[in-house]
mmCIF file of N, CA and C in Angstrom:
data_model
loop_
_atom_site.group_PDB
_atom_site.id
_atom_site.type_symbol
_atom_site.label_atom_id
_atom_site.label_comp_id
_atom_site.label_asym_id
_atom_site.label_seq_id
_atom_site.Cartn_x
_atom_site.Cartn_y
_atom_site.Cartn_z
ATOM 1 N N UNK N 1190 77.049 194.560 -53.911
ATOM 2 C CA UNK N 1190 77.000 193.299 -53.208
ATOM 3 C C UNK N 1190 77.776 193.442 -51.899
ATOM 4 N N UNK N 1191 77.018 192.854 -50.560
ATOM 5 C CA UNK N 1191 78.025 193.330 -49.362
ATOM 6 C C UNK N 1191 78.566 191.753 -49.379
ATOM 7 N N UNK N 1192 79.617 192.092 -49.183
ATOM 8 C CA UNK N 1192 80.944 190.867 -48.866
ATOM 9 C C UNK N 1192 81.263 190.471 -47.479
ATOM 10 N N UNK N 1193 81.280 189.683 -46.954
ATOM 11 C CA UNK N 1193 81.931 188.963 -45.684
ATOM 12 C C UNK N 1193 82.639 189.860 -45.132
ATOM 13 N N UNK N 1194 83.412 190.307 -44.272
ATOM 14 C CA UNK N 1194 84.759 191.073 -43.962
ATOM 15 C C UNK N 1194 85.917 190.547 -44.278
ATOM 16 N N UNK N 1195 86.130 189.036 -44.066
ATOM 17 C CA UNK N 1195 87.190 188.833 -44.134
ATOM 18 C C UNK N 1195 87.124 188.188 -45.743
ATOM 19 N N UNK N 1196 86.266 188.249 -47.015
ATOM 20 C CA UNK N 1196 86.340 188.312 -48.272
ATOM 21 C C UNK N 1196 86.883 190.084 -48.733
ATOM 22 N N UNK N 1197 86.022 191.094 -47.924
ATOM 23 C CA UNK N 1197 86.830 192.020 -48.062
ATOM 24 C C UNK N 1197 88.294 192.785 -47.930
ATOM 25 N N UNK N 1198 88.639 192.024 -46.880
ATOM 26 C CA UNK N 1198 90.199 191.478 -46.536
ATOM 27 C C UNK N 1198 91.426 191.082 -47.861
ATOM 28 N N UNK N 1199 90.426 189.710 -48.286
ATOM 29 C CA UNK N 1199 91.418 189.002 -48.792
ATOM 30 C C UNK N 1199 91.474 189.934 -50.495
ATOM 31 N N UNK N 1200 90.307 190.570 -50.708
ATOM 32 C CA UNK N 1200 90.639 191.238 -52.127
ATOM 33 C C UNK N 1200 91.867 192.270 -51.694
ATOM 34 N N UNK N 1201 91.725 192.910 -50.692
ATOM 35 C CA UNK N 1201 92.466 194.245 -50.507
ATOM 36 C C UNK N 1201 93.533 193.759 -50.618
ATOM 37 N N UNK N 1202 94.334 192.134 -50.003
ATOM 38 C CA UNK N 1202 95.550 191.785 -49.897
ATOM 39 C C UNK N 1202 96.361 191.273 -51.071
ATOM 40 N N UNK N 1203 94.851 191.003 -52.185
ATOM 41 C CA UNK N 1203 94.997 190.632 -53.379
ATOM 42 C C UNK N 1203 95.580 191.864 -54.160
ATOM 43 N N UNK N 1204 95.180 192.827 -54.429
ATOM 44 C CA UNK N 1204 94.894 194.073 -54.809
ATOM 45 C C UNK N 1204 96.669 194.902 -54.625
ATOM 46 N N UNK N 1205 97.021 194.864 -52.865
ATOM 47 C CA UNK N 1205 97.499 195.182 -51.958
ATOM 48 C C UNK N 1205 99.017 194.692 -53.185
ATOM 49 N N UNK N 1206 99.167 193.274 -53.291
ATOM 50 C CA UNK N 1206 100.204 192.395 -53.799
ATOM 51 C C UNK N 1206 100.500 192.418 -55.328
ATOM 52 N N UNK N 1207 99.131 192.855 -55.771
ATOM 53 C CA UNK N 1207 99.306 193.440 -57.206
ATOM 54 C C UNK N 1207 99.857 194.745 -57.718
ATOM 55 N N UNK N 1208 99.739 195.236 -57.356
ATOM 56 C CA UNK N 1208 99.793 196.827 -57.197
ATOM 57 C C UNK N 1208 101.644 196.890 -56.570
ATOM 58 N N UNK N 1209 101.962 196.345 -55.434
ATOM 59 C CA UNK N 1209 103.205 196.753 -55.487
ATOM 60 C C UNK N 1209 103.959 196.289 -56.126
ATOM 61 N N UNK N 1210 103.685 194.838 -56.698
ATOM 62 C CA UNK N 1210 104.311 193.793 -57.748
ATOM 63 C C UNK N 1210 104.961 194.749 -58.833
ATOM 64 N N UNK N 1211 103.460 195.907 -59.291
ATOM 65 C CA UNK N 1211 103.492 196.479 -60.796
ATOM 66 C C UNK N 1211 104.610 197.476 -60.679
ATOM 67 N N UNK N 1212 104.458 198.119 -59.294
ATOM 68 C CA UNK N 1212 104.693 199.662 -58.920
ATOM 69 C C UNK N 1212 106.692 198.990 -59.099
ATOM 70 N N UNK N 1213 106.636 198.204 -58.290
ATOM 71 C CA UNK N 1213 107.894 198.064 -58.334
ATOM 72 C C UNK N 1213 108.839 197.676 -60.139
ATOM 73 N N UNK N 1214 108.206 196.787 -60.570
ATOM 74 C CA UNK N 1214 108.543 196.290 -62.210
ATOM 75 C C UNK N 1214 108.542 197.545 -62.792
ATOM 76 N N UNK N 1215 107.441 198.541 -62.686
ATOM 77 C CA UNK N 1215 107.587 199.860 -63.226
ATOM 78 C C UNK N 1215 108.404 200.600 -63.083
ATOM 79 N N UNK N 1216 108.715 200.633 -61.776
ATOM 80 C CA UNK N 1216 109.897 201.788 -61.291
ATOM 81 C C UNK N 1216 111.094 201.559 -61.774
ATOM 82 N N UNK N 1217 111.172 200.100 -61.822
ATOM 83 C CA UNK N 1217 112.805 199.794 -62.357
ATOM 84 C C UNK N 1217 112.929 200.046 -63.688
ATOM 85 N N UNK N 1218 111.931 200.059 -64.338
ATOM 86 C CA UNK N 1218 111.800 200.267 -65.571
ATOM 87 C C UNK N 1218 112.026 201.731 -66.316
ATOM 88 N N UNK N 1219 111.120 202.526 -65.485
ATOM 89 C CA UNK N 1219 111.591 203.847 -65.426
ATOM 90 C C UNK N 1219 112.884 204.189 -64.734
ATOM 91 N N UNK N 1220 113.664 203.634 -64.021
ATOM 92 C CA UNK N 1220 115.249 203.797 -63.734
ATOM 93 C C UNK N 1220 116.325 203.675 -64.598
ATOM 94 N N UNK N 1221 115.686 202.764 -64.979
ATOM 95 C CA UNK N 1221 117.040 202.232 -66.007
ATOM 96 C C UNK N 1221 116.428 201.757 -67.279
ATOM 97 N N UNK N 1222 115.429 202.275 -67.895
ATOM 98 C CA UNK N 1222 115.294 202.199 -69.341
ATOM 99 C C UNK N 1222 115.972 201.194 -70.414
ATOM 100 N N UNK N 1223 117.484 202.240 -70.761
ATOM 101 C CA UNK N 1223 118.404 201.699 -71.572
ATOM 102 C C UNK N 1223 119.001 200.560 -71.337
ATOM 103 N N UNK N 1224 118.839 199.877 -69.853
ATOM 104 C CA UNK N 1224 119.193 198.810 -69.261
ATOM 105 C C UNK N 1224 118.530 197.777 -69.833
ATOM 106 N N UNK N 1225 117.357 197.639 -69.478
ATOM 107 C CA UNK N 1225 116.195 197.400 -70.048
ATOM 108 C C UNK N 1225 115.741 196.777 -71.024
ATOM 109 N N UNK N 1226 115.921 197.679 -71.899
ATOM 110 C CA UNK N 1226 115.858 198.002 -73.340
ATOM 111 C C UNK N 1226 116.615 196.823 -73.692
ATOM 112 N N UNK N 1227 117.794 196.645 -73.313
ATOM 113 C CA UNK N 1227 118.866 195.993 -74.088
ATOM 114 C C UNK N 1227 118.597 194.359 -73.962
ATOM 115 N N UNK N 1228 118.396 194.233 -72.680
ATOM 116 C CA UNK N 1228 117.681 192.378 -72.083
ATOM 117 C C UNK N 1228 116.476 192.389 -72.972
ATOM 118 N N UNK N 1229 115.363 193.132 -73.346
ATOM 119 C CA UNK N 1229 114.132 192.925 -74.358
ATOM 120 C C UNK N 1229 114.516 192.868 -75.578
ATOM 121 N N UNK N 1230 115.435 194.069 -76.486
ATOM 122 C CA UNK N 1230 116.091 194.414 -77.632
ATOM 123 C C UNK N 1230 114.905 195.341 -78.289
ATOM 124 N N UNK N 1231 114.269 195.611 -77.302
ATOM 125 C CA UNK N 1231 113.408 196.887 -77.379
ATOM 126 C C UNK N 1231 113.933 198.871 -77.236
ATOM 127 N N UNK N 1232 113.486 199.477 -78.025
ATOM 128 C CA UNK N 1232 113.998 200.733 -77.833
ATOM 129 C C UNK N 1232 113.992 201.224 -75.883
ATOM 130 N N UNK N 1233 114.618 202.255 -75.743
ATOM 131 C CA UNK N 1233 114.573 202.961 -74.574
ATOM 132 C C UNK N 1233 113.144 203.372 -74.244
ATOM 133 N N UNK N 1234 112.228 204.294 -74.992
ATOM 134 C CA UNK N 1234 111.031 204.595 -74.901
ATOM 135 C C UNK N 1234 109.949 203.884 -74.927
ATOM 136 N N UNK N 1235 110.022 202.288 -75.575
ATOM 137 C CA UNK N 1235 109.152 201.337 -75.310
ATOM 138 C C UNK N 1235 108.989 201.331 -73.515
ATOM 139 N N UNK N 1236 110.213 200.939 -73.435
ATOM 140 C CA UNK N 1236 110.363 199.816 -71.855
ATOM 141 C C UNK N 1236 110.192 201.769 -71.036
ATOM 142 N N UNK N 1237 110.746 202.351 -71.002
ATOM 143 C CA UNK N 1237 110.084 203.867 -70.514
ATOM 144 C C UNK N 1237 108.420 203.857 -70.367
ATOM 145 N N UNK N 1238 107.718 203.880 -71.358
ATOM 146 C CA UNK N 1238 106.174 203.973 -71.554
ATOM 147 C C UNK N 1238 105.722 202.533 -70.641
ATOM 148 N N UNK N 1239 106.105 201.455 -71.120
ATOM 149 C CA UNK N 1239 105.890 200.383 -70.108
ATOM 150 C C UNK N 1239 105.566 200.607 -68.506
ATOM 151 N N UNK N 1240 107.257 200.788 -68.395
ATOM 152 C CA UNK N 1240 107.236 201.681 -66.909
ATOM 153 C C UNK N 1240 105.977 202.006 -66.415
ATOM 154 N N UNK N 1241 105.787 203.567 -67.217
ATOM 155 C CA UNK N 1241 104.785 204.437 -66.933
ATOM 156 C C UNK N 1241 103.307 203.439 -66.477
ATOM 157 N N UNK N 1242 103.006 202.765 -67.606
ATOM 158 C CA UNK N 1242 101.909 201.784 -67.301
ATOM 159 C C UNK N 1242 102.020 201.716 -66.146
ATOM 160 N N UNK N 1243 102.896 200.307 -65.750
ATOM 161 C CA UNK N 1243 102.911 199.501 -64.870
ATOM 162 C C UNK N 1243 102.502 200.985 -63.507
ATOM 163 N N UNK N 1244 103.760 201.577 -63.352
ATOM 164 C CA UNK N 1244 103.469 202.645 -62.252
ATOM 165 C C UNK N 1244 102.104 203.108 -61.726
ATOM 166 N N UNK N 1245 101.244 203.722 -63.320
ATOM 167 C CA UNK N 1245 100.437 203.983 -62.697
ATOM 168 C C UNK N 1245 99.486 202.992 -62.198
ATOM 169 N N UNK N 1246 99.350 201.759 -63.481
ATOM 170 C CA UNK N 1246 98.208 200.730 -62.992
ATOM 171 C C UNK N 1246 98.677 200.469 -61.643
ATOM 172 N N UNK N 1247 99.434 199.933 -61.077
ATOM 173 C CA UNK N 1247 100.135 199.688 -59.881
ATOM 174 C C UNK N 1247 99.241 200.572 -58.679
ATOM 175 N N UNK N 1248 99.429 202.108 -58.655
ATOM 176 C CA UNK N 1248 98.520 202.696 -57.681
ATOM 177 C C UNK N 1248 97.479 202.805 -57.987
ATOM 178 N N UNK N 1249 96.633 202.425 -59.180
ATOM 179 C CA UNK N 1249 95.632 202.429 -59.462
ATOM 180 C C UNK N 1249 95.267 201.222 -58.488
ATOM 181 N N UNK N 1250 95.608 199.842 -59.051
ATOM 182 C CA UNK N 1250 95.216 198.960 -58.105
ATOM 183 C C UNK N 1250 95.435 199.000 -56.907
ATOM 184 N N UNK N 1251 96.530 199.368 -56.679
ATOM 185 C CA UNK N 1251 96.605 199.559 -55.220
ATOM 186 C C UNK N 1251 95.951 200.673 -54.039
ATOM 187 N N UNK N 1252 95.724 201.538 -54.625
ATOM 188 C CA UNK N 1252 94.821 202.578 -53.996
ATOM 189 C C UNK N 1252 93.360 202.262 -54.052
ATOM 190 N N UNK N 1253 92.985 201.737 -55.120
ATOM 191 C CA UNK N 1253 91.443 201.192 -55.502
ATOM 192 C C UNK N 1253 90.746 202.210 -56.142
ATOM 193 N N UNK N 1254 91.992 202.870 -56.450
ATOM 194 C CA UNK N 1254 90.983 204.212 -57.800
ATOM 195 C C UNK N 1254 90.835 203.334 -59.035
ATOM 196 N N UNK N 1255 89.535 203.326 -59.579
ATOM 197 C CA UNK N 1255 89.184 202.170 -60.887
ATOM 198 C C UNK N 1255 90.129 201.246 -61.218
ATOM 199 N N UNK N 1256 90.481 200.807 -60.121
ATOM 200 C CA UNK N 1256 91.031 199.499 -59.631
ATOM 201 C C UNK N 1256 90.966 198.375 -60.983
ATOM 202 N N UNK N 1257 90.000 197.837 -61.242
ATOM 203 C CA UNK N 1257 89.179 197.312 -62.130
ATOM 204 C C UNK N 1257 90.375 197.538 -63.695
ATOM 205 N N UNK N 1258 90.309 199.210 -64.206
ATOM 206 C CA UNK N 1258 90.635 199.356 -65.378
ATOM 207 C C UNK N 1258 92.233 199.188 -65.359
ATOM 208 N N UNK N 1259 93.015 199.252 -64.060
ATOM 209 C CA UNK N 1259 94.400 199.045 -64.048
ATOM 210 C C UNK N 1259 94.822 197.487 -64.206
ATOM 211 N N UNK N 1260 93.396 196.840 -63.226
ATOM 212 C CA UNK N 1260 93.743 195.513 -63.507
ATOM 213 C C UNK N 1260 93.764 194.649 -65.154
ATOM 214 N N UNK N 1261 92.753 195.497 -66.138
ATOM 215 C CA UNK N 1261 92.753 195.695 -67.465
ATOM 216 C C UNK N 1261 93.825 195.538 -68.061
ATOM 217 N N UNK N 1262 94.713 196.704 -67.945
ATOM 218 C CA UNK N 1262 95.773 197.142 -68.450
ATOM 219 C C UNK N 1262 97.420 195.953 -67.805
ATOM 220 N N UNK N 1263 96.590 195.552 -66.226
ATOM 221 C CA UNK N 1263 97.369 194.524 -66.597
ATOM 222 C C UNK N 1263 97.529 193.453 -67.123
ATOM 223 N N UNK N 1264 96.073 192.740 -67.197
ATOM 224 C CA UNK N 1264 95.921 191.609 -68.670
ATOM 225 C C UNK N 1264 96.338 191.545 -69.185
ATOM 226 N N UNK N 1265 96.383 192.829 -70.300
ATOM 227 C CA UNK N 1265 97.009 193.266 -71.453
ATOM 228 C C UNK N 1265 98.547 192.987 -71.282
ATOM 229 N N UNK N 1266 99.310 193.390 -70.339
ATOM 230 C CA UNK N 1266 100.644 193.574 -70.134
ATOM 231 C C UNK N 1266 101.597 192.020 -70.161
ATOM 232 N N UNK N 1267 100.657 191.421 -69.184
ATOM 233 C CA UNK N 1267 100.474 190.154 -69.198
ATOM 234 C C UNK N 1267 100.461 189.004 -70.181
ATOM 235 N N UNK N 1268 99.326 189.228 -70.864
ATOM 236 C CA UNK N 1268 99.556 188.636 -72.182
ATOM 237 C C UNK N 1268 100.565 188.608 -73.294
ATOM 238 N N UNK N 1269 100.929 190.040 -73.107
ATOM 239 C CA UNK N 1269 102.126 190.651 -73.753
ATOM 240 C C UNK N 1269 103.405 190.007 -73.317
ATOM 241 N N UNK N 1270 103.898 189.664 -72.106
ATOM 242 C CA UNK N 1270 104.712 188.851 -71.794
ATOM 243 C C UNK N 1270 104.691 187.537 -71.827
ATOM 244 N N UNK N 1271 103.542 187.135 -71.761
ATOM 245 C CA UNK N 1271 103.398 185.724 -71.731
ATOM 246 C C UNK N 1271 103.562 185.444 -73.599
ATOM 247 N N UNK N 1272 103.250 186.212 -74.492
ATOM 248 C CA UNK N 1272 103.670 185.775 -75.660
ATOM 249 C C UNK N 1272 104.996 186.131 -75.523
ATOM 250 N N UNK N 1273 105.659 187.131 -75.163
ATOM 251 C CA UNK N 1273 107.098 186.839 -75.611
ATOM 252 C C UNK N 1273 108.040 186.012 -75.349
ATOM 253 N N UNK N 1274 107.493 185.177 -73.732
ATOM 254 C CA UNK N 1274 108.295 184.071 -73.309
ATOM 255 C C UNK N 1274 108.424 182.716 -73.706
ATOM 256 N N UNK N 1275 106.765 182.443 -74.140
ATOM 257 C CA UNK N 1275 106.395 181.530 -74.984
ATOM 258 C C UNK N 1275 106.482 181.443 -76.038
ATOM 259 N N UNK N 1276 106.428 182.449 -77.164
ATOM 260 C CA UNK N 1276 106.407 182.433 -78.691
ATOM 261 C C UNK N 1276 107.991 182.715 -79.043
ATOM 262 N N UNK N 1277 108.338 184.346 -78.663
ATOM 263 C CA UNK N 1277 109.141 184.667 -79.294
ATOM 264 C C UNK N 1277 110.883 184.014 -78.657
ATOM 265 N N UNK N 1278 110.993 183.774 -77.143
ATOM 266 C CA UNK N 1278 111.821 183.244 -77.023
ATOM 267 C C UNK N 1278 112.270 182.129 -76.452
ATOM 268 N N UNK N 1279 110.615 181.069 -76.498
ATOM 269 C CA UNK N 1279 110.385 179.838 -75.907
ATOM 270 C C UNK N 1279 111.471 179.255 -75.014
ATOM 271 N N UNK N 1280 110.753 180.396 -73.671
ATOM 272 C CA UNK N 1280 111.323 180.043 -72.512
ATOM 273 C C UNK N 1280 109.953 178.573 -72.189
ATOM 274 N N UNK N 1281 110.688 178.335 -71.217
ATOM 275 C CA UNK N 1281 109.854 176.784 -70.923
ATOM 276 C C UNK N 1281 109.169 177.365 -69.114
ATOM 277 N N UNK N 1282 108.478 176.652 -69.243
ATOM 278 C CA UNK N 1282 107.165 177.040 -67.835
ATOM 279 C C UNK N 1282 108.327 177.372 -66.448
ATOM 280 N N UNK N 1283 108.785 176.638 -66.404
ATOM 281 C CA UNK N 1283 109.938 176.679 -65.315
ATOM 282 C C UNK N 1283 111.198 176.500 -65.558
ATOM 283 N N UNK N 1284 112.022 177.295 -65.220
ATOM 284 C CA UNK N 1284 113.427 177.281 -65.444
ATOM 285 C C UNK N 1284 114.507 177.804 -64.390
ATOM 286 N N UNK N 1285 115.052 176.818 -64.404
ATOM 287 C CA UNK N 1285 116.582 176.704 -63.461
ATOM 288 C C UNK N 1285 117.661 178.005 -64.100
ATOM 289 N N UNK N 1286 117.874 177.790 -64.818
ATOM 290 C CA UNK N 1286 118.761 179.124 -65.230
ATOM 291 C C UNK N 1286 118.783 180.188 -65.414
ATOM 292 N N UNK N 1287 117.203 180.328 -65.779
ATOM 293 C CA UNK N 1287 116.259 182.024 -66.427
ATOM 294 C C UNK N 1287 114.889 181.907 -65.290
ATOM 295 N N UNK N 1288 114.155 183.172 -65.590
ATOM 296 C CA UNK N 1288 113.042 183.415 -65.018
ATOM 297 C C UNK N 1288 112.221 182.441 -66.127
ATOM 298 N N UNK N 1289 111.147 181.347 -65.769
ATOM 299 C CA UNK N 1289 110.237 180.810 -66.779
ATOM 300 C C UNK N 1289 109.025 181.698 -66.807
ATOM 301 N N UNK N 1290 108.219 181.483 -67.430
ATOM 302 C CA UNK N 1290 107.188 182.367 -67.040
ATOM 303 C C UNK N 1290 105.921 181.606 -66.236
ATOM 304 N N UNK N 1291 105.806 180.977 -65.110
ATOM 305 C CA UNK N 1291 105.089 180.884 -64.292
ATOM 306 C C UNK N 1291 104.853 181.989 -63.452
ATOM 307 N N UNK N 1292 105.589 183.072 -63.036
ATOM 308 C CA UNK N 1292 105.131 184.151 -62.278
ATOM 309 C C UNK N 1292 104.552 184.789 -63.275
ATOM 310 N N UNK N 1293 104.616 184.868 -64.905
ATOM 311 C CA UNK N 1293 103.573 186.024 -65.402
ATOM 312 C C UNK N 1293 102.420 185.434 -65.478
ATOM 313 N N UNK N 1294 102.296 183.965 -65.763
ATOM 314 C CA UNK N 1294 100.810 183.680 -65.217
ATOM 315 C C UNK N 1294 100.061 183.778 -63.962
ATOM 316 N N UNK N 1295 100.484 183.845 -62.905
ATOM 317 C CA UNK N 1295 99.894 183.823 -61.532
ATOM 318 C C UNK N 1295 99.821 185.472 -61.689
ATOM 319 N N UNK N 1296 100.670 186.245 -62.155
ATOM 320 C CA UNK N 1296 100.160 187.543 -62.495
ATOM 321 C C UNK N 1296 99.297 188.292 -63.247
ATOM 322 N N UNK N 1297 99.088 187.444 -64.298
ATOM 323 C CA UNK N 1297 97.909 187.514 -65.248
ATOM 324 C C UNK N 1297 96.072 186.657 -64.182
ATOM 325 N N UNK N 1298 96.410 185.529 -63.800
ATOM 326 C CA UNK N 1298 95.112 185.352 -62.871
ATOM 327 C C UNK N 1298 94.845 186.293 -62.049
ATOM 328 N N UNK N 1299 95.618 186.710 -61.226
ATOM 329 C CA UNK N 1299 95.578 187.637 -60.518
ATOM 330 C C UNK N 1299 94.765 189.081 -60.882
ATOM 331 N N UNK N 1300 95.524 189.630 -62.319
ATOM 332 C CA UNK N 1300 94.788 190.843 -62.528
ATOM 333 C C UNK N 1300 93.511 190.368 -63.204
ATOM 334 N N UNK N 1301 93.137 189.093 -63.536
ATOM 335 C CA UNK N 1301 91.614 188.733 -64.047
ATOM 336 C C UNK N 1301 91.287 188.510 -63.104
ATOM 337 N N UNK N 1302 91.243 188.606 -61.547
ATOM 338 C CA UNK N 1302 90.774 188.152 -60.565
ATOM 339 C C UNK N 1302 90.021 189.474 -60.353
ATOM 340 N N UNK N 1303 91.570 190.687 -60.238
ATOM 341 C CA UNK N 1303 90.630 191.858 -60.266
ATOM 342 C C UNK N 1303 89.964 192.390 -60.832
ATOM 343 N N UNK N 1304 90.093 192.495 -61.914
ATOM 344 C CA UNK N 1304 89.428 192.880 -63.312
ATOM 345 C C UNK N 1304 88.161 192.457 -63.184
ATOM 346 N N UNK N 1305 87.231 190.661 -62.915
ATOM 347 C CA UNK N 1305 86.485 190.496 -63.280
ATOM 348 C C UNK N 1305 85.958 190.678 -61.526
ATOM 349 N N UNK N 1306 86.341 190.440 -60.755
ATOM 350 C CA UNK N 1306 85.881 190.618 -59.477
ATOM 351 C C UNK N 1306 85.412 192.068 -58.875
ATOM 352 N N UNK N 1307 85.152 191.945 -57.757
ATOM 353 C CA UNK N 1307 84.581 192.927 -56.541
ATOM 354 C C UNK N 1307 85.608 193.939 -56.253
ATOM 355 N N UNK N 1308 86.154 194.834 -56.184
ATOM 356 C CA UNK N 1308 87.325 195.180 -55.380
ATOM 357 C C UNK N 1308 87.220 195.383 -53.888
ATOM 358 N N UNK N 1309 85.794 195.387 -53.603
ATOM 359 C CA UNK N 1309 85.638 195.292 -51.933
ATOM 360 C C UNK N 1309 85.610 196.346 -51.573
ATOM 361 N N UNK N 1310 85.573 197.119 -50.367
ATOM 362 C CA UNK N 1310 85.415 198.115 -49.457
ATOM 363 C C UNK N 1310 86.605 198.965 -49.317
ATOM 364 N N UNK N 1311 87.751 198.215 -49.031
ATOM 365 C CA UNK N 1311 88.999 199.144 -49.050
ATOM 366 C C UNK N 1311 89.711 199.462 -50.348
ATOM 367 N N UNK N 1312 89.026 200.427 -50.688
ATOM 368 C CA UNK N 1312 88.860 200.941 -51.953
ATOM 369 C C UNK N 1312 88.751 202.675 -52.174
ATOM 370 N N UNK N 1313 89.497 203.873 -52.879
ATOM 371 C CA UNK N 1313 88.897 204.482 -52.647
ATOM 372 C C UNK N 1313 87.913 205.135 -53.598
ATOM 373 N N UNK N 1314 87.854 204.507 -54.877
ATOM 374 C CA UNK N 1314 86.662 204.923 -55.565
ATOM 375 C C UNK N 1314 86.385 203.086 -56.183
ATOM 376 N N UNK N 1315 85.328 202.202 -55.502
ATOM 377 C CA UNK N 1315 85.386 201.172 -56.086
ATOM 378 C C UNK N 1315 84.320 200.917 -57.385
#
């Protein structure tokens, strides 16, 4: 399907914002693990492998190599947080004292945006 230019634009910036979002959550993740670990009450090698995800989906989306299957993997990741904020430690939508989880939803639309969408032209395998 050929796209507008400036629809091709706005995926890349979409894409562009996802991708460093991940790359960055990943990296810290892979920095400091045991750090990590301890705020979740998850082992070291969970929040490690996490990392890894995020990292690669991150240049996946962001480069636009099967763009699509990183945005997948972030659904998944997504969902995964969004139950733990909601179920397991019923944080509330917005919060003054803690992170609520309104940014993991706008992060979860986001990777169903890519996931089910176009990735557009600036792409390098779309």
């Amino acid at each position: 399907m050929v796209l507008p230019v400036h629809m091709d634009l706005g995926l890349f910036l979409l894409r562009l914002g996802l991708g460093i979002i991940f790359l960055y959550h990943g990296w810290m993740k892979l920095k400091t693990p045991g750090m990590m670990a301890k705020g979740l009450g998850w082992q070291s090698w969970q929040v490690f492998l996490l990392g890894l995800v995020e990292v690669l989906g991150g240049l996946s989306v962001l480069i636009g190599v099967y763009a699509p299957y990183g945005a997948l993997v972030f659904v998944l990741v997504m969902i995964g947080a969004l139950y733990f904020k909601i179920v397991k430690w019923k944080t509330p939508f917005f919060a003054m004292d803690k992170m609520g989880w309104e940014f993991d939803l706008i992060l979860l639309a986001a990777s169903l945006a890519v996931f089910l969408g176009n990735v557009g032209v600036y792409a390098l395998l779309p």
